[in-house]
Short mmCIF file of C-alpha atoms and ligand atoms in Angstrom, two decimals:
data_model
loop_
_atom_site.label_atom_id
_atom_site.label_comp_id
_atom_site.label_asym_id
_atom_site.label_seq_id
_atom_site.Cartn_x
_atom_site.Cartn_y
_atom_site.Cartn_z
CA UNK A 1 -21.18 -19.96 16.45
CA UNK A 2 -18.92 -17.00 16.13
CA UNK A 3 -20.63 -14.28 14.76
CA UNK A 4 -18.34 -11.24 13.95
CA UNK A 5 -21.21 -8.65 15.06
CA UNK A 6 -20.98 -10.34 18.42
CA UNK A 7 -17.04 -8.83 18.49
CA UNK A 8 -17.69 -5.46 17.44
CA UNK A 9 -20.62 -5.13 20.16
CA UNK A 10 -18.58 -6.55 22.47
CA UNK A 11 -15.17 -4.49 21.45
CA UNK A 12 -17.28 -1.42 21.34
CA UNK A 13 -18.94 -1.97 24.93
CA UNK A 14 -22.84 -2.84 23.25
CA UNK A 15 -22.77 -6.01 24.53
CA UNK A 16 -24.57 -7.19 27.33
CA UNK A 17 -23.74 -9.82 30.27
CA UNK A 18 -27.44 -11.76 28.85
CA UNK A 19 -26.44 -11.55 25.12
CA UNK A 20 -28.53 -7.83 24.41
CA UNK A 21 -27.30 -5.53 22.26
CA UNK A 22 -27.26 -1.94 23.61
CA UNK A 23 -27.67 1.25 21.50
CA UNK A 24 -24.33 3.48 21.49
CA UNK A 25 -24.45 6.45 24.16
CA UNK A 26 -24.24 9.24 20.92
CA UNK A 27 -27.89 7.45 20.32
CA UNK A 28 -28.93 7.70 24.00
CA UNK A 29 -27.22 11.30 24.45
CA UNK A 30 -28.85 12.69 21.03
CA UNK A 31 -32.57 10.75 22.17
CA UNK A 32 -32.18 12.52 25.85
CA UNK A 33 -31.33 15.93 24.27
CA UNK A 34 -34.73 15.97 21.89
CA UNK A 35 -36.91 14.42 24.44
CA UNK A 36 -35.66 17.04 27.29
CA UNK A 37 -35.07 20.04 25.12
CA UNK A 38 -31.34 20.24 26.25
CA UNK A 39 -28.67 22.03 24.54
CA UNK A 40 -26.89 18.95 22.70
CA UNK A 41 -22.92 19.70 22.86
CA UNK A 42 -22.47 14.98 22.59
CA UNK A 43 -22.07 14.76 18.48
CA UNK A 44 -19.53 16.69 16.69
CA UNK A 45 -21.52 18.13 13.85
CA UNK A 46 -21.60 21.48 12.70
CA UNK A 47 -24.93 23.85 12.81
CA UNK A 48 -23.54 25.66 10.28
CA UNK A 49 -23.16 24.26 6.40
CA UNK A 50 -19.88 24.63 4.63
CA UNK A 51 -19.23 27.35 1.84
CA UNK A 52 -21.89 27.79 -0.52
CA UNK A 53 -19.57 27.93 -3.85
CA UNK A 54 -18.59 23.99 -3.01
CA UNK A 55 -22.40 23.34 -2.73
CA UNK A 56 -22.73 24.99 -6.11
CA UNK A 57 -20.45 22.73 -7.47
CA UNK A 58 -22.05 20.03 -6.32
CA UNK A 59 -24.82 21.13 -7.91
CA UNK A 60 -23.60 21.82 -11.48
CA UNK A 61 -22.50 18.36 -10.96
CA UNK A 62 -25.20 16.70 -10.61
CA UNK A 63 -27.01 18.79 -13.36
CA UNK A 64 -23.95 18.26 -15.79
CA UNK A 65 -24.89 14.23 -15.67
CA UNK A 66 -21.77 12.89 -12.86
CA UNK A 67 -24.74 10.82 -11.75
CA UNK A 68 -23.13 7.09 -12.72
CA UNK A 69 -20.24 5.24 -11.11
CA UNK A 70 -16.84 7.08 -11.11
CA UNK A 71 -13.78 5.26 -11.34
CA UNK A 72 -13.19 3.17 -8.58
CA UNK A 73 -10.02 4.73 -7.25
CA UNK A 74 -12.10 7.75 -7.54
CA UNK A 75 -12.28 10.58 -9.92
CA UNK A 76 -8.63 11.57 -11.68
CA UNK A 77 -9.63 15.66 -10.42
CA UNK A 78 -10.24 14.49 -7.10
CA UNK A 79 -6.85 12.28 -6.92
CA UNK A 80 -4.92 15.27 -8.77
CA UNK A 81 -6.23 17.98 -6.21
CA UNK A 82 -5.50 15.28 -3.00
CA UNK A 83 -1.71 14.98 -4.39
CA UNK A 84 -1.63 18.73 -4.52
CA UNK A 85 -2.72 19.25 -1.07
CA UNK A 86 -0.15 16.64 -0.11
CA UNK A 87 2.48 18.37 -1.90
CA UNK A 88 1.64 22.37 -1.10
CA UNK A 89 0.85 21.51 2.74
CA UNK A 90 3.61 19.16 3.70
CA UNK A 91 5.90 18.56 1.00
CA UNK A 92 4.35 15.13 0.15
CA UNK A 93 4.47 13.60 -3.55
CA UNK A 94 1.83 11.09 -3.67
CA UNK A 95 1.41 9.80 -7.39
CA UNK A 96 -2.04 10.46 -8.18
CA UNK A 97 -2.81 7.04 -10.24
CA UNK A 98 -1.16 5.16 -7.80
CA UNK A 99 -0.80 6.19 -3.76
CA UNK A 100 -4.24 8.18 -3.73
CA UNK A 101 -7.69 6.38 -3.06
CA UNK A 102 -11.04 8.35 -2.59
CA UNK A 103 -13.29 6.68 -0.09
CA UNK A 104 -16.50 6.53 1.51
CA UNK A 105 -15.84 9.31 4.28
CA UNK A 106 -12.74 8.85 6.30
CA UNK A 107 -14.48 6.04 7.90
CA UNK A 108 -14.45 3.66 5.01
CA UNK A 109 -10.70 4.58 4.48
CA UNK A 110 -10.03 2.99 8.17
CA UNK A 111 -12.09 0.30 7.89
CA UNK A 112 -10.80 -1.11 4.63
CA UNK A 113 -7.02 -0.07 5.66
CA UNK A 114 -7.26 -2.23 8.76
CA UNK A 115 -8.75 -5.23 7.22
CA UNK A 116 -6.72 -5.02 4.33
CA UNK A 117 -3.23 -5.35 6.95
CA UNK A 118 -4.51 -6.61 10.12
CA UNK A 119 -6.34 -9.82 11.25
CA UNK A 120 -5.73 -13.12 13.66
CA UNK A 121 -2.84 -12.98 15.19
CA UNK A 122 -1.99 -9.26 14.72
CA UNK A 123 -1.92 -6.46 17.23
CA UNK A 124 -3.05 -2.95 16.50
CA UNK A 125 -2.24 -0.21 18.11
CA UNK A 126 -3.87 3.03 18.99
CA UNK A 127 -3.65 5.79 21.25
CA UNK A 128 -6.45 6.34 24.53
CA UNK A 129 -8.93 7.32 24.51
CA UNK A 130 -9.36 6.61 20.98
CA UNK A 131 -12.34 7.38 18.21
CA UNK A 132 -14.94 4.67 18.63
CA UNK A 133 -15.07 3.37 15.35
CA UNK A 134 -11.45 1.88 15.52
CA UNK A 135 -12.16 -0.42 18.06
CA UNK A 136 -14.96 -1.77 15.64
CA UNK A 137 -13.11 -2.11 12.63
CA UNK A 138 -10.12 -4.12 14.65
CA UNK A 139 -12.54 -6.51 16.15
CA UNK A 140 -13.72 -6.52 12.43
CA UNK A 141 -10.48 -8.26 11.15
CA UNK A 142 -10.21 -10.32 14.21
CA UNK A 143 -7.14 -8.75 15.20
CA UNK A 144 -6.43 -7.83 19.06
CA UNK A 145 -6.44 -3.93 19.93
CA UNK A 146 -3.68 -2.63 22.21
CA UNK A 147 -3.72 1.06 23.72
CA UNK A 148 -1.11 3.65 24.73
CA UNK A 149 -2.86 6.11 27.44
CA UNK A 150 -2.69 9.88 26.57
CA UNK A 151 -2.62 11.80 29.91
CA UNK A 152 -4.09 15.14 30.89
CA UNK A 153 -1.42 17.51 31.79
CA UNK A 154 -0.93 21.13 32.18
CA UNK A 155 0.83 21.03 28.48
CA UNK A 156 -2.64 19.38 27.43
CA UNK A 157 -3.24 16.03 26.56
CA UNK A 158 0.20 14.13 26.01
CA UNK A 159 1.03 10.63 25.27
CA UNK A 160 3.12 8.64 27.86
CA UNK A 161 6.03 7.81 26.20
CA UNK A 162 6.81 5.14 28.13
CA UNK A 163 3.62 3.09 28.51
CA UNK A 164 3.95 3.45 24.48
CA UNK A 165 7.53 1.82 24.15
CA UNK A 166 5.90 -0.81 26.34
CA UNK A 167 3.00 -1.59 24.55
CA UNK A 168 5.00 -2.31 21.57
CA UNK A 169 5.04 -5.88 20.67
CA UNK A 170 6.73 -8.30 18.04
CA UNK A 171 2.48 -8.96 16.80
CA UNK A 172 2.14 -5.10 16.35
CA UNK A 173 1.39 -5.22 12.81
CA UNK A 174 -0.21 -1.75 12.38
CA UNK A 175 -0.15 1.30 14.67
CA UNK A 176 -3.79 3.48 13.90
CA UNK A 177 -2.59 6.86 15.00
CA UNK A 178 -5.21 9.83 15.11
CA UNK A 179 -3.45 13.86 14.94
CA UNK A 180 -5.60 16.42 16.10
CA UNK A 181 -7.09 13.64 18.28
CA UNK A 182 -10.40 12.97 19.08
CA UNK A 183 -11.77 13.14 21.85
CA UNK A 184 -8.79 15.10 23.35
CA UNK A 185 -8.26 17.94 21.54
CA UNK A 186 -4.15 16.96 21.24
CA UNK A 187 -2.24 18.05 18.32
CA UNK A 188 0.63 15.59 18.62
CA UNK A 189 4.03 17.17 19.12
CA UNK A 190 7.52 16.40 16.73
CA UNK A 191 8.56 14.64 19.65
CA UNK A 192 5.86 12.29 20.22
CA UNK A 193 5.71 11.63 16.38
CA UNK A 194 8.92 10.79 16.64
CA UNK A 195 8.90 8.00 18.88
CA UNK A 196 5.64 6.45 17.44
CA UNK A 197 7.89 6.76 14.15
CA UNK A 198 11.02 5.05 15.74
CA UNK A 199 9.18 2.31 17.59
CA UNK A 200 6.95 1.67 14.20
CA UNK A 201 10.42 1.00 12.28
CA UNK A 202 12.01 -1.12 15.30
CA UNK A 203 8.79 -3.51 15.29
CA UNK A 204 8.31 -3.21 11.90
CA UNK A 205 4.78 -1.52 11.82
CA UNK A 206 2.91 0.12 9.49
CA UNK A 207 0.97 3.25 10.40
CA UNK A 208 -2.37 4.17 9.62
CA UNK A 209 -2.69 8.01 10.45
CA UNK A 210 -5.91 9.34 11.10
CA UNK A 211 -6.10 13.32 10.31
CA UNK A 212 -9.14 14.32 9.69
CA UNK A 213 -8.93 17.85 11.35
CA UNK A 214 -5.21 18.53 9.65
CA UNK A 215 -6.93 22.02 9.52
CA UNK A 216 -8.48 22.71 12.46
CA UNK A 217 -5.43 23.60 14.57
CA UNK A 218 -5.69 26.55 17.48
CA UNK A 219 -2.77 28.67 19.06
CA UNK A 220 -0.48 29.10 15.99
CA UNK A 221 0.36 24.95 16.36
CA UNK A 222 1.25 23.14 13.23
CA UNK A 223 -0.29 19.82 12.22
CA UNK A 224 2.43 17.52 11.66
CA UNK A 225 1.63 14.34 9.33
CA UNK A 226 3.75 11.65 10.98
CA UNK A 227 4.52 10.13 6.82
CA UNK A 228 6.70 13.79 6.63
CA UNK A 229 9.17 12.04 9.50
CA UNK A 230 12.51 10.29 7.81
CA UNK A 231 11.73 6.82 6.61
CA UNK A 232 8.35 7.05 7.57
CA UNK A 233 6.25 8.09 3.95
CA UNK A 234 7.56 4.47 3.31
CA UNK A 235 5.21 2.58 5.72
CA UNK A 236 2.29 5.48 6.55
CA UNK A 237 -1.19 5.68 5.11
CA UNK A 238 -2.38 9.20 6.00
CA UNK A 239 -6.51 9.23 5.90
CA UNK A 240 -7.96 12.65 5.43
CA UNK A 241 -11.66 13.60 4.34
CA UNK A 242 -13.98 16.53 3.41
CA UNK A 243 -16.01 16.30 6.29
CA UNK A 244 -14.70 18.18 9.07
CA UNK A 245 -12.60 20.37 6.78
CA UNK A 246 -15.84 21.82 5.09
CA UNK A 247 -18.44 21.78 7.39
CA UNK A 248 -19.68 19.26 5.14
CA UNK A 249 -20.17 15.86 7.39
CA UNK A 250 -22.71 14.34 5.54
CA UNK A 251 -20.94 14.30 2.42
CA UNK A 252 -18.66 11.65 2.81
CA UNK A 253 -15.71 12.28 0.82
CA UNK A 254 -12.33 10.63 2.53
CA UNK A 255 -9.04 9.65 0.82
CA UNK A 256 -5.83 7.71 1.44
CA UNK A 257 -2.30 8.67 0.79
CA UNK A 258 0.93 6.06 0.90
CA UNK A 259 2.99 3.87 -1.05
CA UNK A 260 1.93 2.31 -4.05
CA UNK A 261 1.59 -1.29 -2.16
CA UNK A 262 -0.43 0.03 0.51
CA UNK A 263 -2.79 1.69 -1.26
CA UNK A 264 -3.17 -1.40 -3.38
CA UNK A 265 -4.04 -3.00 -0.17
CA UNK A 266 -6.14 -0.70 0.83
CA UNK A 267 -8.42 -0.36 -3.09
CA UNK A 268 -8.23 -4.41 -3.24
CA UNK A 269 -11.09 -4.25 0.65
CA UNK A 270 -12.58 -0.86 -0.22
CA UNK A 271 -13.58 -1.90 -4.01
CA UNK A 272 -15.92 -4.46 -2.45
CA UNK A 273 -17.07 -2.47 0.55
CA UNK A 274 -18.64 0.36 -1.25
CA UNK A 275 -17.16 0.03 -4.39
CA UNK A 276 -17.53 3.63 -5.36
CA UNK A 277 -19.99 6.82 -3.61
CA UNK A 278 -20.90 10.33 -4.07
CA UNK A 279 -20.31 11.01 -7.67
CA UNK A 280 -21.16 14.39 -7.81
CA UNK A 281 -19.42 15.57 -4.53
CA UNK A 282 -16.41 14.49 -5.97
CA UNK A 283 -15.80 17.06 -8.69
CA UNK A 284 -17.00 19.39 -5.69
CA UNK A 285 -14.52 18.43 -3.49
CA UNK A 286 -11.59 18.69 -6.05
CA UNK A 287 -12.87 22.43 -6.43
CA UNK A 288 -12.74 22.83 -2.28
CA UNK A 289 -9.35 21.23 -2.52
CA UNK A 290 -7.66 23.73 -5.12
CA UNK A 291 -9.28 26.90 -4.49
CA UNK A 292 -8.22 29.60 -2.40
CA UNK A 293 -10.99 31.52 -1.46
CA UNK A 294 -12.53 27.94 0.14
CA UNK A 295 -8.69 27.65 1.87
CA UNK A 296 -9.63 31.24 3.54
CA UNK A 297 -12.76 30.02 4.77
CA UNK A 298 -10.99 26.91 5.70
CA UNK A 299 -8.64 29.28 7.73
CA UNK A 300 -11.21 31.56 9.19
CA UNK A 301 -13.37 28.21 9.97
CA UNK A 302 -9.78 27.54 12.20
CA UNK A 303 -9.81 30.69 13.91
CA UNK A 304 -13.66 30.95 14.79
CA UNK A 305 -13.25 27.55 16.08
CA UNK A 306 -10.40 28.50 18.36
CA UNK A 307 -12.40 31.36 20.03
CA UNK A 308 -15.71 29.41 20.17
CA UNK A 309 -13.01 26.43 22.35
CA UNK A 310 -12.02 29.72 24.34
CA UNK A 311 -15.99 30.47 25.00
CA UNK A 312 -16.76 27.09 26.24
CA UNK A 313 -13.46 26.31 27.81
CA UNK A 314 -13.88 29.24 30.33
CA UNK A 315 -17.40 28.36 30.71
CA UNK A 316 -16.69 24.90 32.01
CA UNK A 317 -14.16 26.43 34.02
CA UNK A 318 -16.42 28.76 35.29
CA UNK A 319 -18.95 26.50 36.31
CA UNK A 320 -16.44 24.26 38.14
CA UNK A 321 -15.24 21.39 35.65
CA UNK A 322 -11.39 20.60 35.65
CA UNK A 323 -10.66 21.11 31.89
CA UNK A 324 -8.09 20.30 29.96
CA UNK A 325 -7.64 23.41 26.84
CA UNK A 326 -7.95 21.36 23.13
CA UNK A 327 -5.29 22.37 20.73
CA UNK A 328 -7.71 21.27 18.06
CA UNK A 329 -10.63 19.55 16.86
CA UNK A 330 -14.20 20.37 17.40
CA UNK A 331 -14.15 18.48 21.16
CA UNK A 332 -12.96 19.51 25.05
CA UNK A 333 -12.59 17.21 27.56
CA UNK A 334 -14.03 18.37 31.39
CA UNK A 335 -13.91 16.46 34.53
CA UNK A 336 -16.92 16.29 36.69
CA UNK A 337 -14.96 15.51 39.92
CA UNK A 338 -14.18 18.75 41.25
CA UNK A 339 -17.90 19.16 41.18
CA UNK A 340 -18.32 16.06 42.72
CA UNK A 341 -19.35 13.87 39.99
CA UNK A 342 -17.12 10.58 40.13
CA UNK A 343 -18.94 8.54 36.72
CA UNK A 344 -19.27 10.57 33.06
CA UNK A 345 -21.74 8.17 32.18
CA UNK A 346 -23.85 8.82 35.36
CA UNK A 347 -23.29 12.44 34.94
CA UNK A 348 -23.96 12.65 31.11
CA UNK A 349 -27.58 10.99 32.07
CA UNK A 350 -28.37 13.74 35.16
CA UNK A 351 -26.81 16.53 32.67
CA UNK A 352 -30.11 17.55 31.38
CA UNK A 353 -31.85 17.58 33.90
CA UNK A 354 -29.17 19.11 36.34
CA UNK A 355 -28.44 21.91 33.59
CA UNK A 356 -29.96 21.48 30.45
CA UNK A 357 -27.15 20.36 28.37
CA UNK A 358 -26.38 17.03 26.72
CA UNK A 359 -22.55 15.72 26.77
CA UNK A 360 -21.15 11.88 26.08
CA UNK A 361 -18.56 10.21 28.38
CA UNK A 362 -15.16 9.59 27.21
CA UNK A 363 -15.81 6.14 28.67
CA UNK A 364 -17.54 5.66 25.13
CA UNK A 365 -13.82 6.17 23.81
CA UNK A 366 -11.96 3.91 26.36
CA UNK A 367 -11.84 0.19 26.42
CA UNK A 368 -13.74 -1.33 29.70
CA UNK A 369 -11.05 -2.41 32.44
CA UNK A 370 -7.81 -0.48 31.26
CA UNK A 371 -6.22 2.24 32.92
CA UNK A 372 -7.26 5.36 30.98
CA UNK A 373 -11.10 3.84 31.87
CA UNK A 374 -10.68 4.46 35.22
CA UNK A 375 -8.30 7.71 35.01
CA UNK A 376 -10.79 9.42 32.54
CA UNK A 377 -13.76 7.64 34.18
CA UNK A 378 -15.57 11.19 35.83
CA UNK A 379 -14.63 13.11 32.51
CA UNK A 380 -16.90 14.02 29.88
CA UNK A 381 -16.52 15.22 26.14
CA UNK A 382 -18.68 18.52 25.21
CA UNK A 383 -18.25 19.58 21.36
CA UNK A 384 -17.80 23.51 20.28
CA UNK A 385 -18.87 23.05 16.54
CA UNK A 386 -21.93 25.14 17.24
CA UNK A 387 -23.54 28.85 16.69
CA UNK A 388 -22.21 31.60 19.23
CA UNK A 389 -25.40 31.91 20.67
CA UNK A 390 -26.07 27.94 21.44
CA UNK A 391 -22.89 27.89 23.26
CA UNK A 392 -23.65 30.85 25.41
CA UNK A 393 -26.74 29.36 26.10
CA UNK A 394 -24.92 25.98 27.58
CA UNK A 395 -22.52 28.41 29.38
CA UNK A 396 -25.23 29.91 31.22
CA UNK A 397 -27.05 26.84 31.92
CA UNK A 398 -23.74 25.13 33.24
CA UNK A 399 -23.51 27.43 35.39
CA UNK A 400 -26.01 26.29 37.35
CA UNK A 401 -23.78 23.82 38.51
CA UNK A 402 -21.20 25.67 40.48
CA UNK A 403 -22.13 24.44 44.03
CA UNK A 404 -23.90 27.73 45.97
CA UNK A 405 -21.27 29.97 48.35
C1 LIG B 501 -15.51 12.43 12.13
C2 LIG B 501 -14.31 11.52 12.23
C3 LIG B 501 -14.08 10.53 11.27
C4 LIG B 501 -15.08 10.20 10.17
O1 LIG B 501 -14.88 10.94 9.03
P1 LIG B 501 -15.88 10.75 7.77
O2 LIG B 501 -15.13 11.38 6.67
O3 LIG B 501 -17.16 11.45 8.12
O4 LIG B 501 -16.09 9.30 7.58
C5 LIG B 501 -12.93 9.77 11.37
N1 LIG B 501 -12.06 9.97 12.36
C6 LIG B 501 -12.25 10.90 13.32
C7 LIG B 501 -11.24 11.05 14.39
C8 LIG B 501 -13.39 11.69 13.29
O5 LIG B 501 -13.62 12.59 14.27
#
């Protein structure tokens, strides 16, 4: 029998040669930072809540009685304010009734876009490294997941714009594009948009843009949505959320953009996934959205970000690590092989004990056996979402690293 669980283990690198079922190395990372008292830089969450006048929204909310199912495209405010966004950040006109969907977090968004458009048969397409949980949701639909390597250069992390034209195919039905990217810290250039964009129209592909830190951009870059590129709002499905944008990642508030059609694709999955969530973040969330002392803090969120990357960047440096500088995002990437540490995975389990500090491997964001695996293989991903003073406090420790002399 051909259990679909079996796939998504297996696609997601649980899956043992005897049948087991392993726990993900975010659960071994976060168990080996309580049990050893290290300073956990492996998940991306903030240690720092989001502003307090979206909390108090929340809570007038919930005591004003938005405590029973909202609509199931999600609430018209929420829609309205998403459409707005669109339109005063990138000159986008989604129709609020029709090419806007709230969902469970970001995360429901991709799961129901890619099993609403991809399944046996299909190819779909992402960058890598790549976010974990798109590897799950493909082997979800039973479609086959292809990869185009982004390399570490001096310009950052860039995609190869050849390996990409090549791993175009006739089957690619759906091309799951993340800008800023996680784990690398990229913020996708016009040019490499624009031959994602071209080769998407030549095969016919949709795109399924993944953008959940559109705000949290470093160094004066601008987030580009790839659905702003001629001929592409046609065929895109931008995915956004509240999460990373507010500090707020337990909330769970995520939308989807597109055409009318695609959207319908998307509602027709997600309405029996979840069917509807978080009632009274949603009113909260339309506030965030639309007001513009929340957009300062948004801003300022941006900028402390940028010089908390600059604190831990040098710090890696410093202690030896080759690192690559994010352009966004709450994650760097470091290699341990200058320090003489050829496996992430091997190093991310000494880490604590070595210096104190937790990291995950970016094998946990590569597919077993493909190139990027074994490029990226001694590199490790270290998040900067955290206080001043817990990042100092890793900097130190990692220092302990730098070989004596
Ligand atoms: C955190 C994250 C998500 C999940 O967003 P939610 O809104 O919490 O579901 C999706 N994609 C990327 C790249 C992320 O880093």
């Amino acid at each position: 029998m051909n259990l679909r669980w079996r796939d998504v283990a297996a696609a997601t690198g649980l899956l043992g040669a005897d049948g087991s079922v392993r726990s993900t190395v975010f659960a071994e990372m976060s168990a080996l930072a309580a049990a050893t008292g290290a300073v956990n830089l492996g998940q991306g969450f903030p240690d720092v809540d989001g502003p307090a006048a979206v909390v108090r929204a929340a809570q007038d909310a919930l005591a004003a009685g938005a405590n029973q199912y909202p609509p199931g495209p999600g609430i018209p405010e929420l829609r309205r304010a998403v459409a707005e966004h669109q339109r005063d950040r990138y000159g986008l006109t989604p129709d609020p009734d029709r090419e806007v969907l709230v969902t469970a977090g970001a995360t429901e968004a991709l799961a129901a876009a890619v099993l609403a458009l991809a399944g046996p048969g299909d190819e779909v397409l992402t960058l890598e490294p790549y976010y974990d949980a798109y590897a799950a949701d493909i082997a979800l639909a039973g479609a086959r997941h292809t990869t185009a390597p982004l390399r570490a250069t001096p310009q950052g992390f860039r995609v190869d714009l050849e390996a990409l034209e090549a791993a175009f195919t006739d089957r690619t039905r759906l091309v799951l594009l993340n800008t800023p990217h996680n784990p690398t810290g990229a913020v996708l250039s016009r040019e490499e948009l624009e031959a994602v964009a071209r080769l998407a129209v030549r095969h016919d592909a949709v795109v399924v843009t993944d953008e959940v830190y559109e705000h949290l951009v470093f160094d004066g870059l601008r987030h580009v949505p790839i659905a702003t590129l001629p001929g592409m709002a046609e065929r895109t499905l931008t995915i956004s959320s509240a999460g990373k944008t507010y500090s707020f990642t337990g909330w769970k508030v995520g939308w989807v953009t597109g055409p009318a059609a695609l959207v319908e694709a998307v509602r027709t999955v997600k309405q029996f996934l979840t069917y509807v969530n978080a009632a009274p973040l949603q009113p909260a969330v339309a506030f965030a959205l639309g007001d513009p002392g929340v957009a300062r803090w948004v801003r300022e969120l941006a900028a402390s970000l940028e010089r908390r990357r600059d604190l831990l960047v040098e710090g890696l440096t410093a202690a030896g690590f080759g690192v690559v500088r994010p352009q966004g995002t709450y994650f760097v990437l470091a290699d341990g092989r200058p320090l003489g540490h050829d496996d992430g995975t091997e190093l991310c389990r000494r880490l604590p004990a070595l210096a104190g500090v937790v990291a995950v491997p970016v094998g946990a964001f590569t597919r077993p056996g493909s190139t990027t695996d074994a490029e990226l293989r001694s590199w490790v991903r270290l998040t900067f979402v955290k206080r001043d003073e817990v990042l100092r406090e890793a900097v130190e420790r990692l220092a302990a690293l730098r070989p004596a002399g």
